[in-house]
Tab-separated table of C-alpha atoms in Angstrom:
chain	number	residue	atom	x	y	z
M	129	GLY	CA	102.737	83.116	77.960
M	130	ARG	CA	101.750	81.502	81.262
M	131	LEU	CA	100.346	83.597	84.056
M	132	PRO	CA	100.291	81.972	87.545
M	133	ALA	CA	96.985	82.714	88.678
M	134	SER	CA	94.655	81.849	91.571
M	135	ASN	CA	90.939	82.248	92.441
M	136	LEU	CA	89.973	81.600	88.814
M	137	SER	CA	86.356	81.865	88.106
M	138	PHE	CA	84.889	82.121	84.611
M	139	THR	CA	81.546	81.543	82.732
M	140	VAL	CA	81.131	80.451	79.346
M	141	GLY	CA	77.849	79.392	77.599
M	142	THR	CA	75.146	80.541	75.434
M	143	GLU	CA	72.929	83.455	76.107
M	144	ASN	CA	69.060	82.443	76.887
M	145	LEU	CA	66.574	84.390	74.924
M	146	THR	CA	63.406	84.555	76.967
M	147	ARG	CA	60.374	84.136	74.784
M	148	GLU	CA	57.069	86.252	75.262
M	149	GLU	CA	54.472	84.991	77.630
M	150	PHE	CA	52.063	84.069	74.676
M	151	ILE	CA	48.664	82.939	75.627
M	152	ARG	CA	48.489	79.219	76.152
M	153	ALA	CA	46.591	76.738	78.474
M	154	THR	CA	49.243	76.458	81.152
M	155	LEU	CA	50.834	78.277	83.919
M	156	ASP	CA	54.298	77.158	83.154
M	157	ARG	CA	56.731	79.349	81.184
M	158	PRO	CA	57.537	78.799	77.420
M	159	SER	CA	61.110	77.488	76.500
M	160	SER	CA	63.969	79.805	75.760
M	161	LEU	CA	65.718	80.096	72.575
M	162	LYS	CA	69.596	80.342	72.250
M	163	GLY	CA	71.284	83.636	71.317
M	164	LEU	CA	75.289	84.641	71.423
M	165	ASP	CA	78.149	83.342	73.373
M	166	VAL	CA	78.591	84.431	77.019
M	167	VAL	CA	82.204	84.851	77.923
M	168	ASN	CA	83.340	86.501	81.332
M	169	GLY	CA	85.382	85.786	84.438
M	170	SER	CA	88.201	86.814	86.840
M	171	PHE	CA	91.258	85.870	88.410
M	172	ASP	CA	94.008	87.110	90.893
M	173	MET	CA	97.787	87.091	90.226
M	174	GLU	CA	100.758	88.139	92.026
M	175	MET	CA	102.652	91.284	90.585
M	176	PRO	CA	106.241	90.650	89.902
M	177	GLY	CA	109.066	93.082	88.940
M	178	ARG	CA	110.986	92.757	85.814
M	179	VAL	CA	112.793	89.552	84.930
M	180	ASP	CA	115.858	91.427	84.291
M	181	ALA	CA	117.411	94.770	85.165
M	182	VAL	CA	117.356	97.758	82.519
M	183	THR	CA	120.685	99.140	82.442
M	184	SER	CA	121.014	99.860	78.699
M	185	THR	CA	118.754	100.711	75.725
M	186	THR	CA	117.889	96.894	75.337
M	187	ILE	CA	114.523	96.424	77.098
M	188	ASP	CA	113.219	92.790	76.315
M	189	PRO	CA	109.513	92.243	77.092
M	190	ASP	CA	108.528	89.394	79.261
M	191	THR	CA	105.133	87.562	79.737
M	192	TYR	CA	103.903	90.328	82.217
M	193	SER	CA	105.020	93.118	79.680
M	194	GLN	CA	103.041	91.670	76.957
M	195	PHE	CA	99.787	90.844	79.036
M	196	LEU	CA	99.742	94.412	80.649
M	197	GLN	CA	99.299	95.827	77.278
M	198	VAL	CA	95.527	95.094	78.088
M	199	ILE	CA	96.055	98.328	80.323
M	200	GLY	CA	97.316	100.386	77.410
M	201	THR	CA	100.324	101.249	75.345
M	202	ARG	CA	103.707	100.134	76.695
M	203	SER	CA	106.636	102.476	76.628
M	204	THR	CA	110.263	101.892	77.909
M	205	THR	CA	112.979	104.104	79.638
M	206	ALA	CA	116.520	102.986	78.922
M	207	GLY	CA	118.933	102.617	81.853
M	208	GLY	CA	122.470	103.827	82.057
M	209	ALA	CA	124.827	105.617	84.314
M	210	THR	CA	125.905	108.888	85.976
M	211	PRO	CA	129.391	110.040	84.664
M	212	ALA	CA	132.416	109.838	86.916
M	213	ALA	CA	132.972	113.608	86.483
M	214	PRO	CA	129.745	115.455	85.916
M	215	SER	CA	129.869	119.031	84.677
M	216	ALA	CA	127.797	120.077	87.722
M	217	PRO	CA	127.005	118.374	91.083
M	218	ASN	CA	123.751	116.114	90.872
M	219	THR	CA	120.902	117.401	93.020
M	220	THR	CA	117.713	115.825	94.498
M	221	THR	CA	115.812	116.863	91.283
M	222	THR	CA	118.681	116.947	88.658
M	223	LEU	CA	120.899	114.351	87.529
M	224	GLU	CA	123.411	114.236	84.627
M	225	MET	CA	123.771	111.066	82.661
M	226	ALA	CA	126.593	109.707	80.664
M	227	SER	CA	124.227	109.146	77.745
M	228	VAL	CA	120.634	110.192	77.298
M	229	THR	CA	119.807	107.567	74.541
M	230	GLY	CA	116.479	105.869	75.160
M	231	LEU	CA	115.310	108.632	77.778
M	232	ALA	CA	112.275	110.684	77.198
M	233	VAL	CA	110.152	113.137	79.202
M	234	GLY	CA	107.514	110.995	81.004
M	235	GLY	CA	109.962	107.875	81.750
M	236	TYR	CA	110.789	106.588	85.148
M	237	VAL	CA	114.226	105.929	86.552
M	238	MET	CA	115.823	104.902	89.761
M	239	VAL	CA	119.347	105.403	90.909
M	240	GLU	CA	121.815	103.187	92.698
M	241	ASP	CA	122.145	104.001	96.438
M	242	VAL	CA	118.983	106.144	96.519
M	243	TYR	CA	116.503	103.610	95.086
M	244	GLU	CA	113.830	106.051	94.805
M	245	VAL	CA	111.423	106.240	91.593
M	246	ALA	CA	111.522	109.477	89.801
M	247	ARG	CA	109.595	110.588	86.841
M	248	ILE	CA	111.438	112.565	84.058
M	249	THR	CA	109.971	116.084	83.391
M	250	ASP	CA	112.753	117.621	81.275
M	251	ILE	CA	115.930	116.567	79.424
M	252	THR	CA	118.437	119.440	78.521
M	253	GLY	CA	121.828	118.069	76.906
M	254	SER	CA	122.666	115.272	79.304
M	255	VAL	CA	120.905	116.558	82.363
M	256	LEU	CA	117.516	115.008	83.586
M	257	THR	CA	115.250	116.970	85.715
M	258	PHE	CA	112.677	114.740	87.581
M	259	GLU	CA	110.028	114.717	90.382
M	260	PRO	CA	109.255	113.919	93.050
M	261	ALA	CA	112.603	115.068	94.757
M	262	MET	CA	114.758	112.223	95.795
M	263	SER	CA	115.888	112.075	99.687
M	264	SER	CA	119.493	112.557	98.570
M	265	ALA	CA	121.310	113.635	95.618
M	266	PRO	CA	122.598	110.670	93.401
M	267	GLY	CA	126.329	109.986	93.381
M	268	ASN	CA	128.662	109.804	90.519
M	269	SER	CA	129.476	106.580	88.610
M	270	LYS	CA	126.148	105.000	89.824
M	271	THR	CA	124.009	102.780	87.918
M	272	VAL	CA	120.650	104.312	86.626
M	273	TRP	CA	117.918	101.706	85.989
M	274	GLY	CA	115.443	102.037	83.296
M	275	SER	CA	111.660	100.868	83.377
M	276	GLU	CA	108.726	99.953	81.307
M	277	HIS	CA	105.233	101.719	81.917
M	278	TRP	CA	101.628	101.500	80.576
M	279	THR	CA	99.500	104.480	79.583
M	280	PRO	CA	95.694	103.592	79.345
M	281	ASP	CA	94.268	103.584	75.868
M	282	ASP	CA	91.136	105.310	75.174
M	283	THR	CA	90.340	103.417	71.887
M	284	GLY	CA	91.689	100.401	70.375
M	285	HIS	CA	92.170	98.458	73.482
M	286	GLN	CA	94.014	95.269	73.168
M	287	SER	CA	92.062	92.064	73.607
M	288	VAL	CA	93.627	88.753	74.633
M	289	THR	CA	92.867	85.093	74.383
M	290	PHE	CA	92.762	83.171	77.656
M	291	VAL	CA	93.330	79.366	77.785
M	292	ASN	CA	92.586	77.208	80.746
M	293	LEU	CA	92.953	73.584	81.241
M	294	ALA	CA	90.457	72.155	83.727
M	295	ASP	CA	90.495	68.396	84.172
M	296	ASP	CA	90.505	67.241	80.719
M	297	GLN	CA	88.661	70.070	79.132
M	298	LEU	CA	90.781	72.997	77.296
M	299	PHE	CA	88.736	76.117	77.609
M	300	THR	CA	89.752	79.070	75.067
M	301	MET	CA	88.086	82.374	75.806
M	302	LYS	CA	88.556	84.721	72.937
M	303	GLY	CA	88.508	88.600	72.450
M	304	CYS	CA	88.682	89.141	76.010
M	305	VAL	CA	89.085	92.879	77.211
M	306	CYS	CA	90.061	93.386	80.911
M	307	ASN	CA	89.987	95.505	83.966
M	308	PHE	CA	93.061	95.682	86.221
M	309	GLY	CA	93.328	96.304	89.860
M	310	MET	CA	96.136	96.074	92.196
M	311	SER	CA	96.370	96.098	95.968
M	312	ALA	CA	98.707	95.347	99.032
M	313	GLU	CA	98.718	95.571	102.863
M	314	PHE	CA	102.133	96.797	104.096
M	315	GLY	CA	104.168	93.773	105.019
M	316	ALA	CA	102.278	91.452	102.413
M	317	LEU	CA	102.736	90.751	98.764
M	318	VAL	CA	101.121	92.887	96.006
M	319	SER	CA	98.554	91.059	94.224
M	320	ALA	CA	96.533	91.912	90.915
M	321	SER	CA	93.029	91.280	90.014
M	322	ILE	CA	91.698	90.797	86.395
M	323	GLU	CA	88.213	90.919	85.263
M	324	PHE	CA	87.464	90.128	81.694
M	325	THR	CA	84.721	89.897	79.175
M	326	GLY	CA	85.011	88.175	75.795
M	327	ASP	CA	82.965	87.479	72.703
M	328	ALA	CA	83.578	83.846	71.857
M	329	TYR	CA	84.933	80.504	73.545
M	330	THR	CA	85.485	76.933	72.496
M	331	VAL	CA	86.022	73.883	74.639
M	332	ASP	CA	88.311	71.110	73.614
M	333	THR	CA	87.381	67.643	75.067
M	334	SER	CA	89.453	65.405	72.980
M	335	ALA	CA	91.468	63.980	75.873
M	336	VAL	CA	93.627	67.024	76.521
M	337	THR	CA	95.851	66.513	79.535
M	338	SER	CA	98.481	69.237	79.267
M	339	PHE	CA	99.705	72.227	77.284
M	340	ALA	CA	102.945	74.102	77.449
M	341	PHE	CA	103.521	77.646	77.745
M	342	ASP	CA	106.679	79.610	78.801
M	343	SER	CA	106.964	80.089	82.529
M	344	ILE	CA	108.208	83.622	83.782
M	345	ASN	CA	110.985	83.583	86.273
M	346	SER	CA	110.665	86.963	88.169
M	347	LYS	CA	110.122	87.993	91.752
M	348	THR	CA	106.863	88.883	93.346
M	349	VAL	CA	107.000	92.305	94.819
M	350	PRO	CA	106.458	92.447	98.690
M	351	PHE	CA	105.236	95.671	100.135
M	352	ILE	CA	107.865	96.177	102.666
M	353	THR	CA	109.669	99.128	101.204
M	354	GLY	CA	108.640	102.056	98.920
M	355	ARG	CA	107.204	105.465	99.334
M	356	VAL	CA	103.931	107.446	98.507
M	357	ILE	CA	104.175	111.274	97.446
M	358	GLY	CA	101.410	113.758	96.977
M	359	ARG	CA	102.803	116.727	94.903
M	360	TYR	CA	101.270	120.101	94.401
M	361	ALA	CA	102.684	123.325	93.311
M	362	ALA	CA	106.338	121.865	93.369
M	363	SER	CA	105.793	120.771	97.009
M	364	ASP	CA	106.162	117.048	98.070
M	365	THR	CA	104.091	115.528	100.985
M	366	GLU	CA	105.354	112.036	101.792
M	367	LEU	CA	102.691	109.892	103.447
M	368	PHE	CA	102.991	106.833	105.640
M	369	VAL	CA	100.704	104.147	103.961
M	370	GLY	CA	99.372	101.014	105.624
M	371	ASN	CA	97.690	99.770	102.653
M	372	PHE	CA	96.407	100.664	99.099
M	373	ASP	CA	93.792	99.347	96.650
M	374	PHE	CA	93.919	100.558	93.016
M	375	ASP	CA	91.154	99.957	90.472
M	376	MET	CA	91.402	100.975	86.730
M	377	GLY	CA	87.640	101.106	86.645
M	378	ASN	CA	87.281	100.028	83.041
M	379	GLY	CA	83.536	99.695	81.845
M	380	VAL	CA	82.902	97.032	79.331
M	381	GLU	CA	79.983	96.741	76.741
M	382	LEU	CA	79.225	94.425	73.934
M	383	LEU	CA	78.985	95.620	70.504
M	384	ARG	CA	76.577	93.574	68.544
M	385	ASP	CA	75.730	93.775	64.794
M	386	THR	CA	75.758	91.629	61.687
M	387	ASN	CA	79.425	92.622	60.835
M	388	GLU	CA	81.128	91.971	64.172
M	389	ASN	CA	78.454	89.360	65.564
M	390	GLN	CA	79.645	90.610	68.986
M	391	GLN	CA	82.765	92.464	70.238
M	392	ALA	CA	83.772	93.306	73.726
M	393	LEU	CA	84.640	97.027	74.094
M	394	ILE	CA	85.919	99.268	76.976
M	395	VAL	CA	83.844	102.356	76.912
M	396	THR	CA	84.449	104.142	80.287
M	397	ARG	CA	87.280	104.410	82.752
M	398	GLU	CA	86.901	105.519	86.374
M	399	ALA	CA	90.178	104.862	87.850
M	400	GLN	CA	90.762	105.358	91.557
M	401	VAL	CA	92.840	104.338	94.426
M	402	SER	CA	91.885	103.920	98.259
M	403	LEU	CA	94.734	104.712	100.679
M	404	SER	CA	95.007	104.233	104.562
M	405	TYR	CA	97.740	106.635	105.453
M	406	ARG	CA	99.135	109.298	108.088
M	407	ASP	CA	101.245	112.225	107.029
M	408	ARG	CA	104.838	111.641	107.365
M	409	ASP	CA	105.230	115.141	109.107
M	410	GLY	CA	101.967	114.817	110.903
M	411	ASP	CA	100.546	117.974	109.399
M	412	LYS	CA	97.367	116.220	108.054
M	413	ASN	CA	97.957	118.336	104.925
M	414	GLN	CA	96.479	115.784	102.648
M	415	ALA	CA	93.006	115.775	104.476
M	416	THR	CA	92.865	119.232	105.748
M	417	SER	CA	94.195	121.176	102.841
M	418	ALA	CA	94.175	119.105	99.670
M	419	GLU	CA	90.807	117.520	100.403
M	420	THR	CA	89.082	120.651	101.595
M	421	LEU	CA	90.444	122.747	98.660
M	422	GLY	CA	89.632	120.163	95.963
M	423	LEU	CA	93.318	120.152	94.804
M	424	VAL	CA	94.439	117.882	92.146
M	425	VAL	CA	97.678	116.448	93.165
M	426	ASP	CA	100.420	114.282	91.414
M	427	THR	CA	100.201	111.084	93.260
M	428	TYR	CA	103.272	108.704	93.249
M	429	ILE	CA	102.941	105.214	94.781
M	430	GLN	CA	106.367	103.224	94.690
M	431	ILE	CA	106.306	99.617	95.896
M	432	GLY	CA	109.694	98.074	96.461
M	433	ASN	CA	112.895	99.766	96.022
M	434	ARG	CA	115.119	97.491	94.038
M	435	THR	CA	115.265	96.828	90.313
M	436	GLN	CA	113.385	93.584	89.320
M	437	ASN	CA	111.404	94.096	92.437
M	438	CYS	CA	109.626	97.378	92.120
M	439	ILE	CA	106.203	98.506	90.770
M	440	GLY	CA	103.932	101.412	91.030
M	441	LEU	CA	101.492	104.091	89.982
M	442	PHE	CA	101.276	107.622	88.928
M	443	GLY	CA	98.634	109.894	87.972
M	444	LYS	CA	96.847	113.202	88.853
M	445	ALA	CA	94.267	112.428	91.514
M	446	GLN	CA	91.732	114.255	93.694
M	447	THR	CA	90.345	113.224	96.959
M	448	GLN	CA	86.574	112.729	96.791
M	449	ASP	CA	84.325	111.773	99.715
M	450	PRO	CA	85.721	113.195	103.067
M	451	SER	CA	88.479	111.052	104.415
M	452	SER	CA	87.547	109.146	107.599
M	453	LEU	CA	89.950	108.865	110.689
M	454	ALA	CA	90.272	105.435	111.953
M	455	SER	CA	92.483	103.730	114.409
M	456	ARG	CA	94.837	101.045	113.178
M	457	THR	CA	97.211	99.093	115.147
M	458	GLY	CA	97.974	100.406	118.692
M	459	GLY	CA	95.651	103.070	118.524
M	460	VAL	CA	97.516	105.185	115.841
M	461	ASN	CA	95.024	107.164	113.717
M	462	TYR	CA	95.071	106.830	109.997
M	463	TRP	CA	93.155	108.717	107.362
M	464	ASP	CA	91.004	106.288	104.967
M	465	SER	CA	91.022	108.356	101.692
M	466	THR	CA	89.592	107.468	98.215
M	467	GLN	CA	91.173	109.473	95.312
M	468	TRP	CA	89.915	109.548	91.682
M	469	PHE	CA	92.381	109.715	88.897
M	470	VAL	CA	91.047	112.844	86.908
M	471	ASP	CA	91.688	114.657	83.648
M	472	ASP	CA	90.442	118.215	82.984
M	473	SER	CA	92.525	118.506	79.784
M	474	THR	CA	90.955	119.044	76.526
M	475	ASP	CA	94.204	118.569	74.710
M	476	VAL	CA	94.402	115.088	73.295
M	477	LEU	CA	98.140	115.431	72.927
M	478	THR	CA	98.638	115.962	76.668
M	479	PRO	CA	96.230	113.838	78.547
M	480	SER	CA	96.450	113.043	82.205
M	481	LYS	CA	96.216	109.178	82.831
M	482	PRO	CA	96.782	106.597	85.576
M	483	ILE	CA	100.239	105.321	84.794
M	484	LEU	CA	101.501	101.605	85.883
M	485	PHE	CA	105.337	101.464	86.006
M	486	ARG	CA	107.480	98.433	86.544
M	487	PHE	CA	111.288	97.898	87.308
């Protein structure tokens, strides 16, 4: 599919192999020989919500759904509705569904009239338990929107082929693995940054003037609504956030041998998010308590509050270097904090990873 991109920069060519400085009657260097292909680059793109709202078990992928599998495995959560007459009143942490088909623990939902993203932690019968708590209990006969989310892979990362038409040259960059980043200033559009490394390329110069891919019809998410929650010991702290900057932190190396020739592999992940925030209640808990004690908190970042116009992040995060206090507009002080997404678990069946979700 077609990805509207900006600030595209890429390098393709053949690696130079510098020869030994053998003894010869000159001060000039010997000529180099040629090795394997070199393919790398980067680009920026806007981050849109889903093309269609998820209100049933039908969850069709779009171009971004497919591309974001460079992050990891795509999972879906079905939509539905709350019943007109629930067996018990809904609360800020429980919700009865007319049907739980297509729902699973670890999925993300958003409810009409509340418009806050919640992560399902338990399903008992037709009742969902979720966190963080919503600001108000969902009503009856309300639409519940489903979502899609991506869990980073540790092995078997997806590679993609990028195609770019520059003037009359068609560049095809193959076997590319990617690092993903996402950032926004409050009041501006959310943007993503992609860095890629590949293993081969071709250039078609046979008078190529155009090529066709499906265009995506979706809305780019502006950071003008949403919420950020730090959750520890069943207690939620909501933060006022001025900006955020997320980096998946994928480290790439090239495997080279006579079997593969060369293959780009993701071998490390050092995901982190930088936040500029102040505590909603002014208690500075995130900086003076969570940071000082080295707590690992559940971090929820929701950008946008409508279906087809919402994206976000979830993961277990720990503040690293001491947060700095800085004045933003009007002399209001904000904490500048960097949090690492961490996983101390040795159980491969229940890992903790940074999750990207999209409504």
